[in-house]
Coordinates of C-alpha atoms and ligand atoms in Angstrom, one line a residue:
X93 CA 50.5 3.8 16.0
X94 CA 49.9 0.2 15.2
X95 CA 52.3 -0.5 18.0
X96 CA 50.8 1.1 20.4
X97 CA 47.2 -0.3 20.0
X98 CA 48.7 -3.8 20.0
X99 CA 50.5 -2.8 23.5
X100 CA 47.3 -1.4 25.3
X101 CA 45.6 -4.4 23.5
X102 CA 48.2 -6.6 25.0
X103 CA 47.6 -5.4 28.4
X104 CA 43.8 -5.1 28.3
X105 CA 43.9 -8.9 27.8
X106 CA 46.4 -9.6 30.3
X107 CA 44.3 -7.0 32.8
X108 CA 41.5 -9.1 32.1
X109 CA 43.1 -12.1 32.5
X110 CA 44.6 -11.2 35.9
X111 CA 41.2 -9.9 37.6
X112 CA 39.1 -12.8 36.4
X113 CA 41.9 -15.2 38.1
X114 CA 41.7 -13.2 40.9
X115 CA 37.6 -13.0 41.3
X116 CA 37.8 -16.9 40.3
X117 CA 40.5 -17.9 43.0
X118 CA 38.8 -15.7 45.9
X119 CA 35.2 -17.1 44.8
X120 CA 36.8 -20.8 45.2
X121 CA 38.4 -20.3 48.4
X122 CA 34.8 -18.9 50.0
X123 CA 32.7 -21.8 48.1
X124 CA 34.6 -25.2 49.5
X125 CA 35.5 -24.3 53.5
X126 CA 32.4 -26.8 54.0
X127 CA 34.7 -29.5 52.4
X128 CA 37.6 -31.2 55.0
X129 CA 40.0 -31.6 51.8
X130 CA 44.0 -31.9 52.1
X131 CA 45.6 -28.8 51.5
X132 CA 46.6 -27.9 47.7
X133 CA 50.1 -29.5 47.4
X134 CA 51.1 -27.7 43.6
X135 CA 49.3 -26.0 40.7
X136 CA 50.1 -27.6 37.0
X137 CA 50.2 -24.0 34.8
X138 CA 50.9 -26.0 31.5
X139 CA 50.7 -29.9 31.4
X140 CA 52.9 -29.9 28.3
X141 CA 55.5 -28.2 30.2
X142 CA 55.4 -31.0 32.8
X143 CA 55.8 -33.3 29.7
X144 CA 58.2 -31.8 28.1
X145 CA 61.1 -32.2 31.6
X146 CA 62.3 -35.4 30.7
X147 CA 62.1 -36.1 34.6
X148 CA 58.1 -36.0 34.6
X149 CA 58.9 -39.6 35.0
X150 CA 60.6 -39.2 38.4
X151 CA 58.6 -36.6 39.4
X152 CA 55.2 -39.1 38.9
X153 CA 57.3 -42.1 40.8
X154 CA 58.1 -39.9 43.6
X155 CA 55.5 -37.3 43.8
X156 CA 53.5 -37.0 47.4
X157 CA 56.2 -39.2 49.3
X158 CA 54.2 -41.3 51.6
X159 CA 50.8 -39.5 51.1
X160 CA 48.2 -41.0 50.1
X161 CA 46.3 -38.2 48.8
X162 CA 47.6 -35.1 46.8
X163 CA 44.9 -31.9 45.7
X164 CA 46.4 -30.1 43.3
X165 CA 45.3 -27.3 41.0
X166 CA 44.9 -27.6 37.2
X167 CA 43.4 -24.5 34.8
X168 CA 41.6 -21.6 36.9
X169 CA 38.4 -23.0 37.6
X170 CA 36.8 -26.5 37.2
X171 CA 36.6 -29.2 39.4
X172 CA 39.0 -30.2 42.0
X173 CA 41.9 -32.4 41.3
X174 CA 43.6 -35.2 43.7
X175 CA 45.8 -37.3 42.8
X176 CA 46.5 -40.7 44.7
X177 CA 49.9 -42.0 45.0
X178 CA 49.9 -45.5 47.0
X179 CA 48.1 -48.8 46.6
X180 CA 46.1 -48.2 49.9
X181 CA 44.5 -45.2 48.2
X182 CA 44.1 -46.1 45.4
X183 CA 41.9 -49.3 46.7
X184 CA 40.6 -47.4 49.0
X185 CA 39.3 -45.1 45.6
X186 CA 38.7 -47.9 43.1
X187 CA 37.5 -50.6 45.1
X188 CA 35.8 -49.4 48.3
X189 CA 34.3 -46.5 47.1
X190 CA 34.3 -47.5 43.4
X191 CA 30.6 -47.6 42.8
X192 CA 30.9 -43.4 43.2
X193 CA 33.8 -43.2 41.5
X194 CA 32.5 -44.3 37.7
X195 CA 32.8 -40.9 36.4
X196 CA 35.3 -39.6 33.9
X197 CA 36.8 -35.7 33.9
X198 CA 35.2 -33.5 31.8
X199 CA 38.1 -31.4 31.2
X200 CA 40.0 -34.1 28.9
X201 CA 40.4 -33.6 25.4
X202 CA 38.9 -37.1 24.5
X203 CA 35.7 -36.6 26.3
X204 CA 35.5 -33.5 24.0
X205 CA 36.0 -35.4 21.2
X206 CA 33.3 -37.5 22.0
X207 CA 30.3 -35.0 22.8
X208 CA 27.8 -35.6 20.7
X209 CA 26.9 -31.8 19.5
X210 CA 23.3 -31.4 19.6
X211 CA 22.5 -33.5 22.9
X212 CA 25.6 -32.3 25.0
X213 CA 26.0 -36.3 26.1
X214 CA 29.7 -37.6 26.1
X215 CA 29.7 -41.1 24.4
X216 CA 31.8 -43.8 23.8
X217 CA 32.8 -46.0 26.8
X218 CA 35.9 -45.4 28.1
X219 CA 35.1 -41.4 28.3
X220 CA 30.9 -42.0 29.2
X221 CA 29.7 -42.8 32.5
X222 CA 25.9 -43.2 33.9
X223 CA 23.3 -45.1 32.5
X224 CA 24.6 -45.2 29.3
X225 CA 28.4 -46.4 30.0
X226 CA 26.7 -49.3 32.1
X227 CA 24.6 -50.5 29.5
X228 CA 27.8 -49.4 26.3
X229 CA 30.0 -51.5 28.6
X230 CA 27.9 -54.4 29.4
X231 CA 26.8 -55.2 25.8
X232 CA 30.2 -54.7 24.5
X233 CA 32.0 -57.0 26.8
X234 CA 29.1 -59.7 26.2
X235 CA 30.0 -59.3 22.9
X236 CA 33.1 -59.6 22.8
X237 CA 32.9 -62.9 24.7
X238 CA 30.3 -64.0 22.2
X239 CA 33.2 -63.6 19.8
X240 CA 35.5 -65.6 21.6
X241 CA 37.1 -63.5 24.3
X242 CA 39.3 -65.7 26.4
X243 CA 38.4 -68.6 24.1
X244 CA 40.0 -70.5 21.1
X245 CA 39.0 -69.0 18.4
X246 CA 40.3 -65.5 19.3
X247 CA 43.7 -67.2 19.9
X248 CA 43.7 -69.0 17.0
X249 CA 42.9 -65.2 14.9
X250 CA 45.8 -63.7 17.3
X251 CA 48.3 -66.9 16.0
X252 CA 47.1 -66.4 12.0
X253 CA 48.4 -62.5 12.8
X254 CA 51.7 -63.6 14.6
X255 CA 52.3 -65.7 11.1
X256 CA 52.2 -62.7 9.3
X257 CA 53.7 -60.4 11.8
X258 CA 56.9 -63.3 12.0
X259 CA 57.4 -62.9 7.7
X260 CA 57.7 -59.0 8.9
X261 CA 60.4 -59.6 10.8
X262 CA 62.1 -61.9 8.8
X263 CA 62.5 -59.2 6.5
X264 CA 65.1 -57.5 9.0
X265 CA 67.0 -60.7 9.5
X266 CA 70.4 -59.2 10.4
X267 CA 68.8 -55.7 10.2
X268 CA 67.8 -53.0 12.6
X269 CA 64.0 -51.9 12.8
X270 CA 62.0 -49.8 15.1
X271 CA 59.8 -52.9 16.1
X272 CA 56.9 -49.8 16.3
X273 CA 56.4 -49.9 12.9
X274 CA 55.9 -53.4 12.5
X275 CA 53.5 -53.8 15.6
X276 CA 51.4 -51.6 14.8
X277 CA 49.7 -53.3 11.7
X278 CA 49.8 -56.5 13.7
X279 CA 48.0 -55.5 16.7
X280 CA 45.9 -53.0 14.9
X281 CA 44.6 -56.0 12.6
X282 CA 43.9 -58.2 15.9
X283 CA 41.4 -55.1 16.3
X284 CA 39.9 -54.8 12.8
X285 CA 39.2 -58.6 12.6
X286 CA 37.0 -58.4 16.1
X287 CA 35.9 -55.3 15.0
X288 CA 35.4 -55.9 11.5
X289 CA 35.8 -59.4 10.9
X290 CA 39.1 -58.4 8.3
X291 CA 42.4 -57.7 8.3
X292 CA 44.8 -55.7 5.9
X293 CA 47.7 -56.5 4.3
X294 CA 50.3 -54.3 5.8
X295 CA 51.5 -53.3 2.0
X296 CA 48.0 -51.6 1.6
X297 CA 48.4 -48.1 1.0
X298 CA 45.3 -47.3 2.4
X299 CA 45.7 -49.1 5.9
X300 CA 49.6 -47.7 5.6
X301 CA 48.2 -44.1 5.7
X302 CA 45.7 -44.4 8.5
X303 CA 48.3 -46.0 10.4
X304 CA 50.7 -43.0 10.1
X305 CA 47.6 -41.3 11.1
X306 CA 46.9 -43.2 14.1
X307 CA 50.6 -42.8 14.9
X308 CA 50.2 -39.1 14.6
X309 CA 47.3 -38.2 15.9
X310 CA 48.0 -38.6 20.0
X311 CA 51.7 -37.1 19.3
X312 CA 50.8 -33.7 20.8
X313 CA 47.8 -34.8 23.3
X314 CA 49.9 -33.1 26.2
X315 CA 50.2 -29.7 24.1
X316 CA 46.7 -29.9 23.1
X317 CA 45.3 -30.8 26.5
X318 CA 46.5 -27.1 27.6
X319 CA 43.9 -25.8 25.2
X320 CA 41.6 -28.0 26.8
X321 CA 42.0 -27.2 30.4
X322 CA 42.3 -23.3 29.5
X323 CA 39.9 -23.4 26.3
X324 CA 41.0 -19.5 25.3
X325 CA 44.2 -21.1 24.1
X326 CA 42.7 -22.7 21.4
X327 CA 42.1 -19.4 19.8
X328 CA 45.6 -18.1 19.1
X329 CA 46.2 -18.4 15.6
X330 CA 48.8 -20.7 14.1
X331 CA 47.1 -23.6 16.7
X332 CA 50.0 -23.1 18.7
X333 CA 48.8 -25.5 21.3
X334 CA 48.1 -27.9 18.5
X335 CA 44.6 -28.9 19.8
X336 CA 43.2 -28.2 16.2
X337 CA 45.6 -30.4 14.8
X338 CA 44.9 -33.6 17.1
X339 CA 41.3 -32.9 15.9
X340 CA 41.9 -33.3 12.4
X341 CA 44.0 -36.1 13.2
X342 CA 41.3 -38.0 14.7
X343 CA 39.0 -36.5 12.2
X344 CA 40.7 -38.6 9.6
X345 CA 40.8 -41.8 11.7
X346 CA 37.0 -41.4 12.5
X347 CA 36.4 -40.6 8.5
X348 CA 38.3 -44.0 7.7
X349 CA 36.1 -45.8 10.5
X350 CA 32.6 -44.4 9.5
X351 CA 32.9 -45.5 5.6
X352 CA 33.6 -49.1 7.3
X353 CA 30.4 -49.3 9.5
X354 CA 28.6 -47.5 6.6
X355 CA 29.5 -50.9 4.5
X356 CA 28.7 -53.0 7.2
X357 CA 25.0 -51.4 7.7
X358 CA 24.8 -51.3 4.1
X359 CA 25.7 -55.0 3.6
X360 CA 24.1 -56.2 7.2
X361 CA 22.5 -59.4 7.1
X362 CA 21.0 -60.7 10.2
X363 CA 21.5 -64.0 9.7
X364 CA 25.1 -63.7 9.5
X365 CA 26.9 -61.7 12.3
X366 CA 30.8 -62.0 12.2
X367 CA 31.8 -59.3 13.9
X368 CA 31.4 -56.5 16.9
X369 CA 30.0 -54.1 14.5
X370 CA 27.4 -56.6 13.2
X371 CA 26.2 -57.5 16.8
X372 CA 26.0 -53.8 17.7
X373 CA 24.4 -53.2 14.5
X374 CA 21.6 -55.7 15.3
X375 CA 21.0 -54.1 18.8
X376 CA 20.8 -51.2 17.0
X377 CA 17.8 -52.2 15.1
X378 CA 16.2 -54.1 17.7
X379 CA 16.2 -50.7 19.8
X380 CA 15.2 -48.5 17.4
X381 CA 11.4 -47.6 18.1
X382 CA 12.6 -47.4 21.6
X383 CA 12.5 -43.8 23.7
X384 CA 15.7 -42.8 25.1
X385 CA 17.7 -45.8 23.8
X386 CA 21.5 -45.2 24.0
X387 CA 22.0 -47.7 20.7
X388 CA 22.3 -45.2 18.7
X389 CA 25.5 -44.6 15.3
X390 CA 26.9 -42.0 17.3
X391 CA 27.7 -44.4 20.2
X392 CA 28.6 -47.3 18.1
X393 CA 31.1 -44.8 16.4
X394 CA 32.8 -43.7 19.3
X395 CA 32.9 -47.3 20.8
X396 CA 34.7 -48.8 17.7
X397 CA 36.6 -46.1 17.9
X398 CA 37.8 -46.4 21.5
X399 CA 38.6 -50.3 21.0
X400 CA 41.2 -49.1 18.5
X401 CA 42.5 -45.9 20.4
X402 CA 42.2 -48.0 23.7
X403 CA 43.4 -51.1 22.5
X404 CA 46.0 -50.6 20.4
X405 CA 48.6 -48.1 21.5
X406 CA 48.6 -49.7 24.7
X407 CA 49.5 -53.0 24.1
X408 CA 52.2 -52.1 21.0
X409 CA 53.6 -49.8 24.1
X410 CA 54.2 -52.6 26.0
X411 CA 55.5 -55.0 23.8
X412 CA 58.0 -52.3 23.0
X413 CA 59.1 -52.1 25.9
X414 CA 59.4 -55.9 26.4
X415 CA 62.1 -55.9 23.4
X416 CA 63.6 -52.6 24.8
X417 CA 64.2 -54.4 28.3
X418 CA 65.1 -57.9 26.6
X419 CA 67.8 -56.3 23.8
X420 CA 69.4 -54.4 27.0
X421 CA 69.6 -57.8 29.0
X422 CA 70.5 -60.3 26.9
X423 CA 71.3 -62.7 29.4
X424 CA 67.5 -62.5 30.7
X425 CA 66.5 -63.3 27.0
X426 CA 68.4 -66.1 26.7
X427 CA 66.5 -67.2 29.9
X428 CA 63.3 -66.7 28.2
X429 CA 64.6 -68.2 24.8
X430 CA 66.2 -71.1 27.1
X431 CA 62.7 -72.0 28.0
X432 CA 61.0 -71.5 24.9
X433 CA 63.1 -74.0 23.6
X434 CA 63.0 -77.0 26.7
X435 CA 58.7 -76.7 27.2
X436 CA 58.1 -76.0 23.4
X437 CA 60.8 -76.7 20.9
X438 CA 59.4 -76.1 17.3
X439 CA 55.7 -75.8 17.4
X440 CA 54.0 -72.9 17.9
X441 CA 53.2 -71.5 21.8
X442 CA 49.7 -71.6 22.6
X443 CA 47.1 -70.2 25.3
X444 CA 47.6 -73.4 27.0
X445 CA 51.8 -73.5 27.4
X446 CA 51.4 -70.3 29.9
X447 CA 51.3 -72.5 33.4
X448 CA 54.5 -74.3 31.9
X449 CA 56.2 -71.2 31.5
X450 CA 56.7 -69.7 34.7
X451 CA 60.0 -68.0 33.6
X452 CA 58.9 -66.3 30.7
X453 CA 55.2 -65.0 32.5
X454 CA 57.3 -63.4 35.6
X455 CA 59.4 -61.5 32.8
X456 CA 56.3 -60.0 31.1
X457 CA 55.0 -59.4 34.2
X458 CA 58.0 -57.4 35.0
X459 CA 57.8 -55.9 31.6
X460 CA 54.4 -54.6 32.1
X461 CA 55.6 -52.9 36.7
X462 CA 58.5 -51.4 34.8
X463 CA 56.9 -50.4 31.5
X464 CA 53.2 -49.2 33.1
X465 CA 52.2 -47.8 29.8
X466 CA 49.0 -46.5 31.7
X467 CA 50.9 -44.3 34.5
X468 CA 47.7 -42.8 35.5
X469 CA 43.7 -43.3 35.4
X470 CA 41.2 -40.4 36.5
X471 CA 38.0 -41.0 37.4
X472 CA 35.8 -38.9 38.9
X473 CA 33.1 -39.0 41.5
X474 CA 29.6 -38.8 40.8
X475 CA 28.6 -38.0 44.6
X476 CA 30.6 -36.6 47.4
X477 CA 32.9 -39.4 49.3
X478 CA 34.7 -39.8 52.5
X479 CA 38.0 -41.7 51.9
X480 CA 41.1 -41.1 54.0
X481 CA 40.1 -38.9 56.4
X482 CA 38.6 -36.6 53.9
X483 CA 35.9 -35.4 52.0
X484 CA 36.1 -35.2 48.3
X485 CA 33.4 -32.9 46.7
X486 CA 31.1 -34.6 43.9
X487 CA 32.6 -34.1 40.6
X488 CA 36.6 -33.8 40.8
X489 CA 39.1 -35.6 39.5
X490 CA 40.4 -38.5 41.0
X491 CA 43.7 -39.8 39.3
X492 CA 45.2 -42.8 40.7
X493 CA 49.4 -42.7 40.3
X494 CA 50.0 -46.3 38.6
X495 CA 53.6 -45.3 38.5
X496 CA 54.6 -44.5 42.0
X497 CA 52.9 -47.6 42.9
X498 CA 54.9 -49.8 40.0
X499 CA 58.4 -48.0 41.8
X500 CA 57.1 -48.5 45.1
X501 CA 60.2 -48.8 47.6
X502 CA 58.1 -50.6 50.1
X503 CA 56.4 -53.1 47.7
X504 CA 59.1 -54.0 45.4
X505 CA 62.7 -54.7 46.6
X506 CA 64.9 -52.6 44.4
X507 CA 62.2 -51.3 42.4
X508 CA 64.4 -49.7 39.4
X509 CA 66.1 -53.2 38.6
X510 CA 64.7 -55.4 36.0
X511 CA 64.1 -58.2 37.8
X512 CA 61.3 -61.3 36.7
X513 CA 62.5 -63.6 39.5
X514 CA 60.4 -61.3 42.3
X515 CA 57.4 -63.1 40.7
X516 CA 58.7 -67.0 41.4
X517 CA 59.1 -68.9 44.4
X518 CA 62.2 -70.6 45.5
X519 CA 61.2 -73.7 43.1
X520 CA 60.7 -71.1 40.2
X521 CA 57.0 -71.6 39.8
X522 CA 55.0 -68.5 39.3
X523 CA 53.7 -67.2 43.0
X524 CA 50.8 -65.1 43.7
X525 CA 50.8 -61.9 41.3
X526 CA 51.1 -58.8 44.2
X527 CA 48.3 -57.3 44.1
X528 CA 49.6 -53.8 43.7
X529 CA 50.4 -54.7 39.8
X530 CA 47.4 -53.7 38.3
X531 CA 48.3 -52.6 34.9
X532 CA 44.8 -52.6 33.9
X533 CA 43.4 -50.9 36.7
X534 CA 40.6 -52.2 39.4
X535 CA 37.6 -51.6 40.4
X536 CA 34.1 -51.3 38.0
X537 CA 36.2 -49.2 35.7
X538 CA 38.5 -51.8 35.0
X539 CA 40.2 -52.5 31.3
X540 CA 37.6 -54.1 29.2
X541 CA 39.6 -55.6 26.9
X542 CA 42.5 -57.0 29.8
X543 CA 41.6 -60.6 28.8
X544 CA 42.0 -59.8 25.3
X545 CA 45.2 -58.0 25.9
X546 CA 46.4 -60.6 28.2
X547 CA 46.4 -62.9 25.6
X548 CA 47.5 -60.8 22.8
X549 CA 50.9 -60.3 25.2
X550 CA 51.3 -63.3 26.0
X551 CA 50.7 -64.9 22.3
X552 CA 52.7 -62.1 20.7
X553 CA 55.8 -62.3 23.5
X554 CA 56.4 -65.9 23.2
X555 CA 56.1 -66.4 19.1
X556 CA 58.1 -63.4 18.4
X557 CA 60.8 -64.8 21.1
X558 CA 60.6 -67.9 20.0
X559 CA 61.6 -67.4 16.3
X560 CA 64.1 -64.3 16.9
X561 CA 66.8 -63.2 18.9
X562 CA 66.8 -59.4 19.6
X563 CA 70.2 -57.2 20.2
X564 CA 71.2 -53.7 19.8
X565 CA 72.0 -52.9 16.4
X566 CA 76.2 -52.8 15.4
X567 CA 77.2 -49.5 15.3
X568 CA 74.1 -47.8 17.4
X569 CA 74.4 -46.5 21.2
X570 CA 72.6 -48.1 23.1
X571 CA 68.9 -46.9 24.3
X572 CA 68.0 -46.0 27.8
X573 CA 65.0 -46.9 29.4
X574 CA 63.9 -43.0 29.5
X575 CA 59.9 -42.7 28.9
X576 CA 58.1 -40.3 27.0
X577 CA 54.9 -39.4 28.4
X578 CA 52.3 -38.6 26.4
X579 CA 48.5 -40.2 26.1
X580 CA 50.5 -43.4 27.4
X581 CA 54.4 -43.7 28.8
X582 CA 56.3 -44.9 26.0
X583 CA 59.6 -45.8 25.5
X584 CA 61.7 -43.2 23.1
X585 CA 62.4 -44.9 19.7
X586 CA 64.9 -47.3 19.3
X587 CA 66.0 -50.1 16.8
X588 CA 66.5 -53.8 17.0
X589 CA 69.0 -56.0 15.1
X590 CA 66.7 -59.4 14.2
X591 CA 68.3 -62.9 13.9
X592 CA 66.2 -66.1 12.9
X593 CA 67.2 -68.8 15.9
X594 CA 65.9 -71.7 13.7
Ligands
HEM882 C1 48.4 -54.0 27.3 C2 47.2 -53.6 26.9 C3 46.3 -52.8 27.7 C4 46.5 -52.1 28.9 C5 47.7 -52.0 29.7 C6 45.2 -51.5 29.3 C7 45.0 -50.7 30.4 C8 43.8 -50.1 30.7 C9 43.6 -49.2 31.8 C10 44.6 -48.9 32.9 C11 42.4 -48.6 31.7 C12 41.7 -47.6 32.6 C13 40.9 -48.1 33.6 C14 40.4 -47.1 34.6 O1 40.0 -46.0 34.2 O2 40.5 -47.3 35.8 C15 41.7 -49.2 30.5 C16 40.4 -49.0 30.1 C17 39.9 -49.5 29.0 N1 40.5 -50.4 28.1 FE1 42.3 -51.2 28.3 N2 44.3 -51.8 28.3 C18 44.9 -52.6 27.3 C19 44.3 -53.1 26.2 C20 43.0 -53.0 25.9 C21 42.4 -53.6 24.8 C22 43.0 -54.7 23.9 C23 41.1 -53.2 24.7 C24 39.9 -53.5 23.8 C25 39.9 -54.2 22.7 C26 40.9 -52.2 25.8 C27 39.8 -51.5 26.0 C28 39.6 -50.6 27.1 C29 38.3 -49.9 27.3 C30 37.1 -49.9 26.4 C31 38.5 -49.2 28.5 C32 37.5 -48.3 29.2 C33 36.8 -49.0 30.3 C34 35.8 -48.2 31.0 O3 36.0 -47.0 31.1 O4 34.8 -48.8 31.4 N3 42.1 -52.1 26.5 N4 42.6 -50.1 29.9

């Protein structure tokens, strides 16, 4: 009997499910004709299954050919999606038309996240947009140049890091590591010291466990997305899709970041600011009588956490892959470790060595075309624009294809080889950085922190090079360059064997 009901259950639902794609698809072929779009090239039915082929990779390099536009289909209903796969469109998107295109997609499981729950408003910075993400944005980047953004005393924070980071790794000396778990601290203190104005020991239980959380929390964002896109998934029980899970991941993160700008409210002195939280703080009073402010705890919340989320994952994925690429060409990091050695010697690489080395900048530079942690960026458009012979309704999701442009044929000779010499000139200086590399975007959405992370690269790169050498470790096969991706494209684990050279 039981069996039965659950069959004629089963097939109500799915009797339901069919007629209300039906009515929806009909209803959205009547409502656009008005709009002269390309046709739909592909529908995505389950984003985790596209994550899960370990070619998403190729498909993302290759996908559209020579087009410069791709509309695609992604849940039932929402907005339309396009996805653009050259430079040409991409500018064309980001730069020409980039003062419609500040918009974020609503459909994303971070702008979720950030919804404040009474007003309805998304918050934050990288997932806002409007009035409110021009003023978050603004303030925040003055303030992180008040702190010293692109000046000394960031650097010289960054190199106080790197000191600790190096007795890490001397810890391995003739031992293999995952270099991800070490990283991680390192750059995740660069964060909490602008953030907070401290750093933690990386022995501290407490900053151990919320880094395994941080680890954690994004390793199923392509499952949960699903229940994003089509919400009803989220109600299956056993949270198949895991949304409910990444949520009490973050939960945990947000907990651990609260209590922290509780005790910098609580302890707030105006006449000593040290730290992002303590200038935002400060606004935060000075706007407090006013109506409609957007200084408000929610906001500050969601911005510190973004810097972490935003800042951190990023630029330990790329660093990974720069000792991925360097322990599987050893002869290229002996270039690099060659010139270390004739511009620097013993002394610690600084800010200002970078025009001296033009060898080593082309290799990260290479690092970061081949790497391209951030494969793709979607924005959406708060108006209807005409760009490429078409017109995109208001509101869809624009993703520009980072990747395809990276593996470009027709920019970048040989485009799978790892290869820093495409960035010197015959006299091995540096030449002009095409401008098809934009691993932090373009446009008035562009990385906030890309001066910051610039420097943390570079400062990180070089020291670490400079003290170590990097191989496989004895006895392991060696890795490929195969990329997971997920919230970012990551390299798959792998180890490193660490030597002291000095
Ligand atoms: C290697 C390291 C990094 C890379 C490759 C990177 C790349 C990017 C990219 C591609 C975007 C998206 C831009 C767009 O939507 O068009 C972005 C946005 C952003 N990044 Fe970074 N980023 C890095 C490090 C950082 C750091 C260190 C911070 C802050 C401390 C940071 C803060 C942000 C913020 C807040 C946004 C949102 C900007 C907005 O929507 O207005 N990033 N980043």
């Amino acid at each position: 009997m039981m069996g039965l009901m659950d069959i004629s259950q089963t097939t109500s639902v799915l009797v339901v499910f069919i007629i209300t794609f039906l009515v929806v698809w009909l209803w959205r072929r009547r409502e656009k004709p008005k709009y002269n779009m390309p046709r739909k090239q592909f529908w995505i039915p389950f984003s985790e299954l596209l994550g899960s082929f370990a070619d998403t990779d190729s498909l993302l390099k290759k996908i559209g050919g020579n087009q410069p536009i791709t509309r695609f289909q992604n849940g039932f209903t929402g907005p339309e999606n396009f996805l653009l796969t050259t430079y040409k469109g991409i500018h064309e998107a980001f730069i020409k038309n980039g003062h419609l295109l500040t918009g974020r997609p609503t459909k994303f499981f971070w702008t979720e996240w950030n919804t404040h729950h009474d007003t309805g408003v998304v918050h934050g910075i990288f997932n806002s947009w409007g009035d409110l993400w021009k003023q978050q944005r603004r303030f925040a980047l003055m303030t992180l140049r008040d702190f010293g953004l692109g000046k000394t005393s960031i650097s010289e924070m960054i190199q106080e890091e790197i000191g600790y980071l190096v007795d890490e790794f001397q810890k391995f000396e003739g031992k293999a590591v995952d270099p991800r778990n070490l990283l991680m601290p390192a750059i995740s203190n660069v964060t909490n010291s602008l953030v907070f104005g401290e750093r933690f020991q990386y022995d501290d239980p407490k900053f151990q466990q919320i880094m395994k959380n941080m680890m954690d929390q994004f390793k199923y964002f392509l499952l949960a997305q699903n229940a994003v896109v089509y919400p009803f998934l989220r109600y299956i029980p056993g949270d198949p899709f895991k949304l409910h899970y990444t949520f009490k991941h973050m939960g945990i993160s947000r907990k651990f970041l609260q209590e922290r700008i509780q005790k910098h409210m609580a302890e707030y002195d105006p006449d000593n600011i040290q730290c992002f939280t303590d200038a935002y703080i400060k606004a935060l009073k000075a706007e407090k009588d006013k109506e409609g402010t957007y200084f408000t705890e929610f906001q500050l919340l969601t911005t510190v956490e973004e810097l972490f989320f935003a800042g951190m994952d990023t630029t330990v994925a790329t660093l990974r892959w720069a000792l991925l690429l360097l322990i599987l060409y050893p002869d290229l990091q002996k270039k690099v470790h060659d010139e270390l050695d004739s511009v620097i010697g013993a002394r610690r690489v600084s800010m200002e060595d970078r025009a001296s080395l033009p060898y080593t900048e082309a290799t990260l530079l290479e690092i970061q075309r081949l790497g391209c942690v951030i494969p793709m960026a979607g924005h959406s458009n708060t108006e209807d624009v005409e760009m490429m012979g078409y017109t995109i309704p208001a509101n869809s999701n624009i993703t520009a294809n980072f990747l395809s442009v990276f593996y470009d044929e027709s920019f970048w000779n040989n485009p799978n080889k790892f290869d820093p010499t495409r960035f010197l000139d015959e006299s091995g200086k540096l030449g002009k950085i095409p401008d098809c590399l934009t691993p932090f975007s373009l446009g008035g959405r562009v990385c906030l922190g890309e001066s910051l992370a610039k420097m943390e690269l570079f400062l990180f790169f070089t020291n670490l090079l400079q003290q170590f050498s990097f191989k496989i470790p004895a006895g392991e096969e060696k890795p490929g360059l195969k990329a997971r991706i997920g919230l970012l494209r990551y390299p798959l684990p792998f180890k490193v064997e660490v030597h002291r050279r000095h």
